[in-house]
Amino acid sequence: MLPHHHDAYGQMVGSEVALPELKAAECSSFEADDVDLRVVQEPIAGMEEIEGVNGVVRSTDTEALLHYDHSGGFRIEDGRRIVVDDTVDTSRRLARHLVLGVCTGIALHQKKHLTLHASAVGLEDGAAAFIGWKRRGKSTTASALYASGARLVTDDIVVVPPDEDATVLPGFPQMRLDPEAVAATLDTTPEELPRLHEGYGKRIGHAGQRFQRESCALRCIYLLEWGDEFAVEPLPKREAFVHLLQHSYAQRFLGETGATPFHFEKASTLADTVPVVRLKRPLDLDRIPEMVRFIQSHFHGLAENS
């Protein structure tokens, strides 16, 4: 019997491990068939022999084995089970971050969802998603728009289900932010927010009442880059397709084993269906209010012309 039940990414998550970051499922009773994704904690053979690997140890189409020196081992099976090694201390936020981040992203990929390493907010009647390389400000951009009235859809994983071309599934009401991003975007100080991990800089921000609880249409994908001034450049579909592949969980964590025909097809369909634009903006955090207005104006223009 799984004591914890949650809704996240369109999945009923049943867990042996307490996952306080997730919203509790509303149903009062659950059958085994109701659960889409199980999180269990049990021994994973061979974990004690792995050292110096922080990431994927090996993977196939249906299974991935991960190891992190600071946390321990994880196994994702057929998109339906996340196994947490019994040596992992799940009371630590960082261990749960791995379960809810990379492990869940890989599990959903195994179930033929397109999973992008991205953040998304709800603006007007749809979602804007933000992709980019590390430290390009995906979460910071989402947080700034959230603070200006947008709804948080998801942070870290943008999930597009296999049976719909351009719909984003809601994640859970949490953002992971650098201290300087907290100070620049939220009405609080970094010291007032919990750390993701002891000795780790990132803080945990909560979306509160403006969390998007239903799936929504994906209207635009912004590729974040630094520039001297604010500018938007539409990407040709071929280039958009390449960037979607590069910023998918499958390509980032699984390499060649993640590059399945379905994965390519889904990324290609998304590039054909949703505008992908390069968004250049200054690194200066004092100009975040300008960035928010710039994105809002661009997104509104897309809605008017659709």
PDB file of C-alpha atoms in Angstrom:
ATOM      1  CA  MET A   1       0.000   0.000   0.000  1.00  0.00           C
ATOM      2  CA  LEU A   2       1.367   3.406  -1.015  1.00  0.00           C
ATOM      3  CA  PRO A   3       0.731   5.933   1.787  1.00  0.00           C
ATOM      4  CA  HIS A   4       1.164   9.111  -0.290  1.00  0.00           C
ATOM      5  CA  HIS A   5      -0.841  10.110  -3.377  1.00  0.00           C
ATOM      6  CA  HIS A   6      -0.258  13.232  -5.452  1.00  0.00           C
ATOM      7  CA  ASP A   7      -1.164  14.875  -8.770  1.00  0.00           C
ATOM      8  CA  ALA A   8       1.722  16.108 -10.918  1.00  0.00           C
ATOM      9  CA  TYR A   9       2.331  16.348 -14.669  1.00  0.00           C
ATOM     10  CA  GLY A  10      -0.988  14.686 -15.414  1.00  0.00           C
ATOM     11  CA  GLN A  11       0.048  11.636 -13.383  1.00  0.00           C
ATOM     12  CA  MET A  12      -1.383  10.082 -10.256  1.00  0.00           C
ATOM     13  CA  VAL A  13       1.795   9.597  -8.239  1.00  0.00           C
ATOM     14  CA  GLY A  14       1.712   6.966  -5.514  1.00  0.00           C
ATOM     15  CA  SER A  15       4.717   7.017  -3.228  1.00  0.00           C
ATOM     16  CA  GLU A  16       6.259   5.199  -0.287  1.00  0.00           C
ATOM     17  CA  VAL A  17       8.353   8.337   0.192  1.00  0.00           C
ATOM     18  CA  ALA A  18       6.892  11.570   1.552  1.00  0.00           C
ATOM     19  CA  LEU A  19       6.957  14.204  -1.226  1.00  0.00           C
ATOM     20  CA  PRO A  20       5.732  17.396   0.477  1.00  0.00           C
ATOM     21  CA  GLU A  21       6.537  19.476  -2.613  1.00  0.00           C
ATOM     22  CA  LEU A  22       3.626  17.874  -4.498  1.00  0.00           C
ATOM     23  CA  LYS A  23      -0.055  18.657  -4.176  1.00  0.00           C
ATOM     24  CA  ALA A  24      -1.983  15.905  -2.404  1.00  0.00           C
ATOM     25  CA  ALA A  25      -4.456  14.106  -4.655  1.00  0.00           C
ATOM     26  CA  GLU A  26      -8.071  15.052  -3.962  1.00  0.00           C
ATOM     27  CA  CYS A  27      -9.569  11.552  -4.160  1.00  0.00           C
ATOM     28  CA  SER A  28     -10.064   9.948  -0.732  1.00  0.00           C
ATOM     29  CA  SER A  29      -9.499   6.324  -1.805  1.00  0.00           C
ATOM     30  CA  PHE A  30      -7.199   4.801  -4.397  1.00  0.00           C
ATOM     31  CA  GLU A  31      -6.962   1.524  -6.257  1.00  0.00           C
ATOM     32  CA  ALA A  32      -3.712   0.106  -7.597  1.00  0.00           C
ATOM     33  CA  ASP A  33      -4.842   0.801 -11.166  1.00  0.00           C
ATOM     34  CA  ASP A  34      -5.340   4.499 -10.352  1.00  0.00           C
ATOM     35  CA  VAL A  35      -1.610   5.058  -9.912  1.00  0.00           C
ATOM     36  CA  ASP A  36       0.335   6.098 -13.042  1.00  0.00           C
ATOM     37  CA  LEU A  37       3.756   6.479 -11.427  1.00  0.00           C
ATOM     38  CA  ARG A  38       5.041   4.717  -8.314  1.00  0.00           C
ATOM     39  CA  VAL A  39       7.919   5.939  -6.150  1.00  0.00           C
ATOM     40  CA  VAL A  40       9.307   3.175  -3.959  1.00  0.00           C
ATOM     41  CA  GLN A  41      12.383   2.801  -1.781  1.00  0.00           C
ATOM     42  CA  GLU A  42      14.274  -0.496  -1.850  1.00  0.00           C
ATOM     43  CA  PRO A  43      17.834  -1.752  -2.376  1.00  0.00           C
ATOM     44  CA  ILE A  44      19.269  -1.319  -5.889  1.00  0.00           C
ATOM     45  CA  ALA A  45      21.877  -3.971  -6.605  1.00  0.00           C
ATOM     46  CA  GLY A  46      25.403  -2.736  -7.318  1.00  0.00           C
ATOM     47  CA  MET A  47      24.967   0.821  -6.024  1.00  0.00           C
ATOM     48  CA  GLU A  48      27.695   0.375  -3.433  1.00  0.00           C
ATOM     49  CA  GLU A  49      30.222  -0.302  -6.224  1.00  0.00           C
ATOM     50  CA  ILE A  50      29.575   2.937  -8.146  1.00  0.00           C
ATOM     51  CA  GLU A  51      31.765   5.943  -7.390  1.00  0.00           C
ATOM     52  CA  GLY A  52      32.418   9.218  -9.143  1.00  0.00           C
ATOM     53  CA  VAL A  53      29.310   9.096 -11.353  1.00  0.00           C
ATOM     54  CA  ASN A  54      26.869  11.974 -11.069  1.00  0.00           C
ATOM     55  CA  GLY A  55      24.148  11.258 -13.568  1.00  0.00           C
ATOM     56  CA  VAL A  56      23.136   8.349 -15.777  1.00  0.00           C
ATOM     57  CA  VAL A  57      25.126   5.152 -15.239  1.00  0.00           C
ATOM     58  CA  ARG A  58      23.364   3.264 -18.037  1.00  0.00           C
ATOM     59  CA  SER A  59      20.056   3.436 -19.880  1.00  0.00           C
ATOM     60  CA  THR A  60      17.846   1.649 -22.402  1.00  0.00           C
ATOM     61  CA  ASP A  61      14.474   2.530 -23.909  1.00  0.00           C
ATOM     62  CA  THR A  62      12.715   1.244 -20.794  1.00  0.00           C
ATOM     63  CA  GLU A  63      15.188   1.594 -17.907  1.00  0.00           C
ATOM     64  CA  ALA A  64      17.672   4.139 -16.611  1.00  0.00           C
ATOM     65  CA  LEU A  65      20.073   3.806 -13.684  1.00  0.00           C
ATOM     66  CA  LEU A  66      21.318   7.009 -12.044  1.00  0.00           C
ATOM     67  CA  HIS A  67      23.853   7.682  -9.307  1.00  0.00           C
ATOM     68  CA  TYR A  68      24.852  10.856  -7.463  1.00  0.00           C
ATOM     69  CA  ASP A  69      27.717  10.921  -4.981  1.00  0.00           C
ATOM     70  CA  HIS A  70      25.880  13.371  -2.705  1.00  0.00           C
ATOM     71  CA  SER A  71      22.611  11.389  -2.628  1.00  0.00           C
ATOM     72  CA  GLY A  72      22.818   7.804  -3.908  1.00  0.00           C
ATOM     73  CA  GLY A  73      21.156   5.654  -6.546  1.00  0.00           C
ATOM     74  CA  PHE A  74      17.883   5.773  -8.495  1.00  0.00           C
ATOM     75  CA  ARG A  75      16.330   3.524 -11.124  1.00  0.00           C
ATOM     76  CA  ILE A  76      13.512   4.483 -13.507  1.00  0.00           C
ATOM     77  CA  GLU A  77      11.559   1.546 -14.926  1.00  0.00           C
ATOM     78  CA  ASP A  78       9.287   1.669 -17.981  1.00  0.00           C
ATOM     79  CA  GLY A  79       7.922   5.089 -17.043  1.00  0.00           C
ATOM     80  CA  ARG A  80       5.944   3.527 -14.209  1.00  0.00           C
ATOM     81  CA  ARG A  81       8.336   3.131 -11.284  1.00  0.00           C
ATOM     82  CA  ILE A  82      11.005   5.291  -9.725  1.00  0.00           C
ATOM     83  CA  VAL A  83      13.090   3.181  -7.360  1.00  0.00           C
ATOM     84  CA  VAL A  84      15.046   5.098  -4.725  1.00  0.00           C
ATOM     85  CA  ASP A  85      17.922   3.126  -3.230  1.00  0.00           C
ATOM     86  CA  ASP A  86      17.392   2.319   0.444  1.00  0.00           C
ATOM     87  CA  THR A  87      20.554   4.242   1.379  1.00  0.00           C
ATOM     88  CA  VAL A  88      19.130   7.555   0.071  1.00  0.00           C
ATOM     89  CA  ASP A  89      17.995   9.962   2.797  1.00  0.00           C
ATOM     90  CA  THR A  90      14.664  11.172   1.380  1.00  0.00           C
ATOM     91  CA  SER A  91      14.218  13.653   4.215  1.00  0.00           C
ATOM     92  CA  ARG A  92      16.759  15.816   2.370  1.00  0.00           C
ATOM     93  CA  ARG A  93      15.291  18.257  -0.161  1.00  0.00           C
ATOM     94  CA  LEU A  94      18.082  17.545  -2.647  1.00  0.00           C
ATOM     95  CA  ALA A  95      17.205  13.836  -2.811  1.00  0.00           C
ATOM     96  CA  ARG A  96      13.539  14.688  -3.441  1.00  0.00           C
ATOM     97  CA  HIS A  97      14.633  17.253  -6.023  1.00  0.00           C
ATOM     98  CA  LEU A  98      16.289  14.420  -7.962  1.00  0.00           C
ATOM     99  CA  VAL A  99      13.135  12.295  -7.723  1.00  0.00           C
ATOM    100  CA  LEU A 100      10.874  15.135  -8.877  1.00  0.00           C
ATOM    101  CA  GLY A 101      13.334  16.462 -11.450  1.00  0.00           C
ATOM    102  CA  VAL A 102      15.554  14.220 -13.524  1.00  0.00           C
ATOM    103  CA  CYS A 103      13.908  10.937 -12.445  1.00  0.00           C
ATOM    104  CA  THR A 104      10.392  12.154 -13.240  1.00  0.00           C
ATOM    105  CA  GLY A 105      11.578  13.752 -16.493  1.00  0.00           C
ATOM    106  CA  ILE A 106      13.082  10.451 -17.640  1.00  0.00           C
ATOM    107  CA  ALA A 107      10.020   8.472 -16.502  1.00  0.00           C
ATOM    108  CA  LEU A 108       7.709  10.681 -18.551  1.00  0.00           C
ATOM    109  CA  HIS A 109      10.048  10.417 -21.543  1.00  0.00           C
ATOM    110  CA  GLN A 110       9.814   6.629 -21.247  1.00  0.00           C
ATOM    111  CA  LYS A 111       6.021   7.050 -21.426  1.00  0.00           C
ATOM    112  CA  LYS A 112       6.423   9.001 -24.693  1.00  0.00           C
ATOM    113  CA  HIS A 113       5.874  12.484 -23.314  1.00  0.00           C
ATOM    114  CA  LEU A 114       8.137  15.189 -24.700  1.00  0.00           C
ATOM    115  CA  THR A 115       9.993  16.527 -21.668  1.00  0.00           C
ATOM    116  CA  LEU A 116      11.922  19.779 -21.989  1.00  0.00           C
ATOM    117  CA  HIS A 117      14.379  21.154 -19.444  1.00  0.00           C
ATOM    118  CA  ALA A 118      12.431  24.396 -19.168  1.00  0.00           C
ATOM    119  CA  SER A 119      10.073  26.551 -17.127  1.00  0.00           C
ATOM    120  CA  ALA A 120       6.629  27.825 -18.116  1.00  0.00           C
ATOM    121  CA  VAL A 121       4.072  30.391 -16.996  1.00  0.00           C
ATOM    122  CA  GLY A 122       0.480  31.051 -17.946  1.00  0.00           C
ATOM    123  CA  LEU A 123      -0.138  34.364 -19.721  1.00  0.00           C
ATOM    124  CA  GLU A 124      -3.590  35.304 -21.017  1.00  0.00           C
ATOM    125  CA  ASP A 125      -5.088  32.151 -22.586  1.00  0.00           C
ATOM    126  CA  GLY A 126      -1.943  30.021 -22.871  1.00  0.00           C
ATOM    127  CA  ALA A 127       1.566  29.237 -21.711  1.00  0.00           C
ATOM    128  CA  ALA A 128       4.970  30.709 -22.476  1.00  0.00           C
ATOM    129  CA  ALA A 129       7.895  28.307 -22.018  1.00  0.00           C
ATOM    130  CA  PHE A 130      11.547  29.231 -21.503  1.00  0.00           C
ATOM    131  CA  ILE A 131      14.431  27.043 -22.647  1.00  0.00           C
ATOM    132  CA  GLY A 132      18.156  27.777 -22.600  1.00  0.00           C
ATOM    133  CA  TRP A 133      21.503  26.557 -21.422  1.00  0.00           C
ATOM    134  CA  LYS A 134      22.456  26.484 -17.764  1.00  0.00           C
ATOM    135  CA  ARG A 135      22.328  29.847 -15.969  1.00  0.00           C
ATOM    136  CA  ARG A 136      20.446  31.566 -18.792  1.00  0.00           C
ATOM    137  CA  GLY A 137      17.650  32.458 -16.359  1.00  0.00           C
ATOM    138  CA  LYS A 138      14.789  30.061 -17.101  1.00  0.00           C
ATOM    139  CA  SER A 139      13.502  29.996 -13.516  1.00  0.00           C
ATOM    140  CA  THR A 140      14.344  33.668 -12.965  1.00  0.00           C
ATOM    141  CA  THR A 141      12.300  34.688 -16.014  1.00  0.00           C
ATOM    142  CA  ALA A 142       9.361  32.546 -14.925  1.00  0.00           C
ATOM    143  CA  SER A 143       9.600  33.937 -11.375  1.00  0.00           C
ATOM    144  CA  ALA A 144       9.645  37.544 -12.619  1.00  0.00           C
ATOM    145  CA  LEU A 145       6.534  36.983 -14.731  1.00  0.00           C
ATOM    146  CA  TYR A 146       4.848  35.155 -11.853  1.00  0.00           C
ATOM    147  CA  ALA A 147       5.552  38.104  -9.548  1.00  0.00           C
ATOM    148  CA  SER A 148       3.895  40.349 -12.160  1.00  0.00           C
ATOM    149  CA  GLY A 149       0.667  38.338 -12.161  1.00  0.00           C
ATOM    150  CA  ALA A 150       1.313  35.314 -14.389  1.00  0.00           C
ATOM    151  CA  ARG A 151       0.424  31.784 -13.285  1.00  0.00           C
ATOM    152  CA  LEU A 152       3.225  29.292 -12.653  1.00  0.00           C
ATOM    153  CA  VAL A 153       2.715  26.210 -14.822  1.00  0.00           C
ATOM    154  CA  THR A 154       5.954  24.366 -14.113  1.00  0.00           C
ATOM    155  CA  ASP A 155       9.593  24.917 -13.201  1.00  0.00           C
ATOM    156  CA  ASP A 156      12.432  22.700 -14.473  1.00  0.00           C
ATOM    157  CA  ILE A 157      10.321  20.293 -16.587  1.00  0.00           C
ATOM    158  CA  VAL A 158       7.909  21.282 -19.350  1.00  0.00           C
ATOM    159  CA  VAL A 159       5.853  18.209 -20.264  1.00  0.00           C
ATOM    160  CA  VAL A 160       3.951  17.859 -23.551  1.00  0.00           C
ATOM    161  CA  PRO A 161       1.808  14.683 -23.561  1.00  0.00           C
ATOM    162  CA  PRO A 162       2.041  12.225 -26.479  1.00  0.00           C
ATOM    163  CA  ASP A 163      -1.562  12.546 -27.654  1.00  0.00           C
ATOM    164  CA  GLU A 164      -1.635  16.347 -28.012  1.00  0.00           C
ATOM    165  CA  ASP A 165       0.579  18.536 -30.170  1.00  0.00           C
ATOM    166  CA  ALA A 166       1.044  21.603 -27.976  1.00  0.00           C
ATOM    167  CA  THR A 167      -0.389  21.223 -24.491  1.00  0.00           C
ATOM    168  CA  VAL A 168       1.632  21.724 -21.306  1.00  0.00           C
ATOM    169  CA  LEU A 169       0.855  19.686 -18.200  1.00  0.00           C
ATOM    170  CA  PRO A 170       1.086  21.480 -14.825  1.00  0.00           C
ATOM    171  CA  GLY A 171       3.926  20.429 -12.545  1.00  0.00           C
ATOM    172  CA  PHE A 172       3.855  21.546  -8.912  1.00  0.00           C
ATOM    173  CA  PRO A 173       3.857  24.983  -7.223  1.00  0.00           C
ATOM    174  CA  GLN A 174       7.549  25.432  -6.590  1.00  0.00           C
ATOM    175  CA  MET A 175      10.429  27.415  -8.122  1.00  0.00           C
ATOM    176  CA  ARG A 176      14.146  26.888  -7.549  1.00  0.00           C
ATOM    177  CA  LEU A 177      15.962  30.219  -7.586  1.00  0.00           C
ATOM    178  CA  ASP A 178      19.417  31.642  -7.019  1.00  0.00           C
ATOM    179  CA  PRO A 179      19.520  34.152  -4.116  1.00  0.00           C
ATOM    180  CA  GLU A 180      20.018  37.101  -6.465  1.00  0.00           C
ATOM    181  CA  ALA A 181      16.975  35.998  -8.481  1.00  0.00           C
ATOM    182  CA  VAL A 182      14.860  35.844  -5.312  1.00  0.00           C
ATOM    183  CA  ALA A 183      15.858  39.391  -4.412  1.00  0.00           C
ATOM    184  CA  ALA A 184      15.203  40.648  -7.949  1.00  0.00           C
ATOM    185  CA  THR A 185      11.850  38.978  -8.622  1.00  0.00           C
ATOM    186  CA  LEU A 186      10.005  38.105  -5.411  1.00  0.00           C
ATOM    187  CA  ASP A 187       8.715  40.266  -2.580  1.00  0.00           C
ATOM    188  CA  THR A 188      10.988  38.604  -0.029  1.00  0.00           C
ATOM    189  CA  THR A 189      14.654  38.009   0.791  1.00  0.00           C
ATOM    190  CA  PRO A 190      16.672  34.841   0.134  1.00  0.00           C
ATOM    191  CA  GLU A 191      17.104  34.327   3.877  1.00  0.00           C
ATOM    192  CA  GLU A 192      13.336  33.921   4.273  1.00  0.00           C
ATOM    193  CA  LEU A 193      13.186  30.971   1.859  1.00  0.00           C
ATOM    194  CA  PRO A 194      14.451  27.424   2.505  1.00  0.00           C
ATOM    195  CA  ARG A 195      17.565  26.188   0.758  1.00  0.00           C
ATOM    196  CA  LEU A 196      17.335  23.389  -1.782  1.00  0.00           C
ATOM    197  CA  HIS A 197      20.192  21.700   0.096  1.00  0.00           C
ATOM    198  CA  GLU A 198      22.441  22.480   3.051  1.00  0.00           C
ATOM    199  CA  GLY A 199      25.367  24.553   1.792  1.00  0.00           C
ATOM    200  CA  TYR A 200      23.659  24.962  -1.595  1.00  0.00           C
ATOM    201  CA  GLY A 201      22.803  28.425  -2.883  1.00  0.00           C
ATOM    202  CA  LYS A 202      19.412  27.873  -4.531  1.00  0.00           C
ATOM    203  CA  ARG A 203      16.263  28.709  -2.595  1.00  0.00           C
ATOM    204  CA  ILE A 204      12.745  27.294  -2.843  1.00  0.00           C
ATOM    205  CA  GLY A 205       9.944  29.680  -3.755  1.00  0.00           C
ATOM    206  CA  HIS A 206       6.266  28.710  -3.719  1.00  0.00           C
ATOM    207  CA  ALA A 207       3.634  29.782  -6.216  1.00  0.00           C
ATOM    208  CA  GLY A 208       0.777  30.060  -3.733  1.00  0.00           C
ATOM    209  CA  GLN A 209      -2.618  30.846  -5.251  1.00  0.00           C
ATOM    210  CA  ARG A 210      -1.383  31.485  -8.806  1.00  0.00           C
ATOM    211  CA  PHE A 211      -0.429  27.938  -9.710  1.00  0.00           C
ATOM    212  CA  GLN A 212      -1.869  26.641 -12.988  1.00  0.00           C
ATOM    213  CA  ARG A 213      -3.715  23.475 -11.978  1.00  0.00           C
ATOM    214  CA  GLU A 214      -5.047  22.521 -15.422  1.00  0.00           C
ATOM    215  CA  SER A 215      -3.235  21.753 -18.659  1.00  0.00           C
ATOM    216  CA  CYS A 216      -2.995  24.687 -21.052  1.00  0.00           C
ATOM    217  CA  ALA A 217      -2.070  25.434 -24.645  1.00  0.00           C
ATOM    218  CA  LEU A 218       1.589  26.194 -25.327  1.00  0.00           C
ATOM    219  CA  ARG A 219       1.613  29.475 -27.300  1.00  0.00           C
ATOM    220  CA  CYS A 220       5.318  30.309 -27.552  1.00  0.00           C
ATOM    221  CA  ILE A 221       8.737  28.900 -26.645  1.00  0.00           C
ATOM    222  CA  TYR A 222      11.460  31.435 -25.833  1.00  0.00           C
ATOM    223  CA  LEU A 223      15.116  30.447 -26.267  1.00  0.00           C
ATOM    224  CA  LEU A 224      16.915  32.606 -23.691  1.00  0.00           C
ATOM    225  CA  GLU A 225      20.193  34.292 -24.576  1.00  0.00           C
ATOM    226  CA  TRP A 226      22.061  37.318 -23.261  1.00  0.00           C
ATOM    227  CA  GLY A 227      22.270  40.504 -25.311  1.00  0.00           C
ATOM    228  CA  ASP A 228      22.846  44.229 -24.954  1.00  0.00           C
ATOM    229  CA  GLU A 229      19.174  45.076 -25.488  1.00  0.00           C
ATOM    230  CA  PHE A 230      15.818  43.310 -25.679  1.00  0.00           C
ATOM    231  CA  ALA A 231      15.126  41.613 -28.984  1.00  0.00           C
ATOM    232  CA  VAL A 232      13.059  38.739 -30.355  1.00  0.00           C
ATOM    233  CA  GLU A 233      14.007  36.733 -33.431  1.00  0.00           C
ATOM    234  CA  PRO A 234      11.707  33.990 -34.795  1.00  0.00           C
ATOM    235  CA  LEU A 235      13.627  30.770 -35.462  1.00  0.00           C
ATOM    236  CA  PRO A 236      13.235  28.763 -38.672  1.00  0.00           C
ATOM    237  CA  LYS A 237      11.493  25.471 -38.003  1.00  0.00           C
ATOM    238  CA  ARG A 238      14.639  23.431 -38.650  1.00  0.00           C
ATOM    239  CA  GLU A 239      16.648  25.441 -36.114  1.00  0.00           C
ATOM    240  CA  ALA A 240      13.738  25.368 -33.639  1.00  0.00           C
ATOM    241  CA  PHE A 241      13.622  21.564 -33.940  1.00  0.00           C
ATOM    242  CA  VAL A 242      17.343  21.293 -33.144  1.00  0.00           C
ATOM    243  CA  HIS A 243      17.001  23.485 -30.045  1.00  0.00           C
ATOM    244  CA  LEU A 244      14.007  21.485 -28.785  1.00  0.00           C
ATOM    245  CA  LEU A 245      16.082  18.310 -29.077  1.00  0.00           C
ATOM    246  CA  GLN A 246      19.072  19.892 -27.335  1.00  0.00           C
ATOM    247  CA  HIS A 247      16.955  21.078 -24.409  1.00  0.00           C
ATOM    248  CA  SER A 248      14.950  17.881 -23.937  1.00  0.00           C
ATOM    249  CA  TYR A 249      15.481  15.651 -20.937  1.00  0.00           C
ATOM    250  CA  ALA A 250      16.062  12.713 -23.275  1.00  0.00           C
ATOM    251  CA  GLN A 251      18.949  14.352 -25.124  1.00  0.00           C
ATOM    252  CA  ARG A 252      20.486  15.956 -22.047  1.00  0.00           C
ATOM    253  CA  PHE A 253      20.484  12.961 -19.724  1.00  0.00           C
ATOM    254  CA  LEU A 254      20.097   9.876 -21.898  1.00  0.00           C
ATOM    255  CA  GLY A 255      22.148  10.706 -24.994  1.00  0.00           C
ATOM    256  CA  GLU A 256      21.667   8.307 -27.902  1.00  0.00           C
ATOM    257  CA  THR A 257      19.308   6.017 -25.982  1.00  0.00           C
ATOM    258  CA  GLY A 258      16.903   8.939 -25.581  1.00  0.00           C
ATOM    259  CA  ALA A 259      16.859   9.789 -29.270  1.00  0.00           C
ATOM    260  CA  THR A 260      13.945   7.532 -30.204  1.00  0.00           C
ATOM    261  CA  PRO A 261      11.916   7.995 -33.410  1.00  0.00           C
ATOM    262  CA  PHE A 262       8.952   9.152 -31.324  1.00  0.00           C
ATOM    263  CA  HIS A 263      11.130  11.724 -29.576  1.00  0.00           C
ATOM    264  CA  PHE A 264      12.230  13.170 -32.937  1.00  0.00           C
ATOM    265  CA  GLU A 265       8.687  13.125 -34.291  1.00  0.00           C
ATOM    266  CA  LYS A 266       7.256  14.901 -31.251  1.00  0.00           C
ATOM    267  CA  ALA A 267       9.953  17.602 -31.287  1.00  0.00           C
ATOM    268  CA  SER A 268       9.393  18.110 -35.015  1.00  0.00           C
ATOM    269  CA  THR A 269       5.627  18.438 -34.550  1.00  0.00           C
ATOM    270  CA  LEU A 270       6.113  20.960 -31.749  1.00  0.00           C
ATOM    271  CA  ALA A 271       8.491  23.038 -33.901  1.00  0.00           C
ATOM    272  CA  ASP A 272       5.847  23.048 -36.652  1.00  0.00           C
ATOM    273  CA  THR A 273       3.010  23.945 -34.283  1.00  0.00           C
ATOM    274  CA  VAL A 274       4.394  26.476 -31.797  1.00  0.00           C
ATOM    275  CA  PRO A 275       6.493  29.596 -32.493  1.00  0.00           C
ATOM    276  CA  VAL A 276      10.033  29.218 -31.158  1.00  0.00           C
ATOM    277  CA  VAL A 277      11.839  32.553 -30.818  1.00  0.00           C
ATOM    278  CA  ARG A 278      15.263  33.665 -29.662  1.00  0.00           C
ATOM    279  CA  LEU A 279      14.850  36.154 -26.820  1.00  0.00           C
ATOM    280  CA  LYS A 280      17.895  38.314 -26.120  1.00  0.00           C
ATOM    281  CA  ARG A 281      17.941  40.397 -22.975  1.00  0.00           C
ATOM    282  CA  PRO A 282      20.522  42.137 -20.763  1.00  0.00           C
ATOM    283  CA  LEU A 283      22.092  40.303 -17.843  1.00  0.00           C
ATOM    284  CA  ASP A 284      21.440  43.323 -15.591  1.00  0.00           C
ATOM    285  CA  LEU A 285      18.899  42.232 -12.937  1.00  0.00           C
ATOM    286  CA  ASP A 286      17.802  45.852 -12.483  1.00  0.00           C
ATOM    287  CA  ARG A 287      16.229  45.607 -15.947  1.00  0.00           C
ATOM    288  CA  ILE A 288      13.974  42.672 -15.085  1.00  0.00           C
ATOM    289  CA  PRO A 289      10.834  44.886 -15.014  1.00  0.00           C
ATOM    290  CA  GLU A 290      11.623  45.915 -18.616  1.00  0.00           C
ATOM    291  CA  MET A 291      12.057  42.243 -19.545  1.00  0.00           C
ATOM    292  CA  VAL A 292       8.666  41.389 -18.079  1.00  0.00           C
ATOM    293  CA  ARG A 293       6.960  44.146 -20.056  1.00  0.00           C
ATOM    294  CA  PHE A 294       8.803  43.119 -23.222  1.00  0.00           C
ATOM    295  CA  ILE A 295       7.721  39.473 -22.942  1.00  0.00           C
ATOM    296  CA  GLN A 296       4.146  40.403 -22.052  1.00  0.00           C
ATOM    297  CA  SER A 297       3.936  42.699 -25.075  1.00  0.00           C
ATOM    298  CA  HIS A 298       5.391  40.102 -27.441  1.00  0.00           C
ATOM    299  CA  PHE A 299       3.118  37.358 -26.127  1.00  0.00           C
ATOM    300  CA  HIS A 300       0.074  39.612 -26.391  1.00  0.00           C
ATOM    301  CA  GLY A 301       1.003  40.370 -29.998  1.00  0.00           C
ATOM    302  CA  LEU A 302       1.132  36.653 -30.789  1.00  0.00           C
ATOM    303  CA  ALA A 303      -2.325  36.191 -29.300  1.00  0.00           C
ATOM    304  CA  GLU A 304      -3.731  39.091 -31.338  1.00  0.00           C
ATOM    305  CA  ASN A 305      -2.276  37.720 -34.589  1.00  0.00           C
ATOM    306  CA  SER A 306      -3.264  34.083 -34.065  1.00  0.00           C
TER     307      SER A 306
END
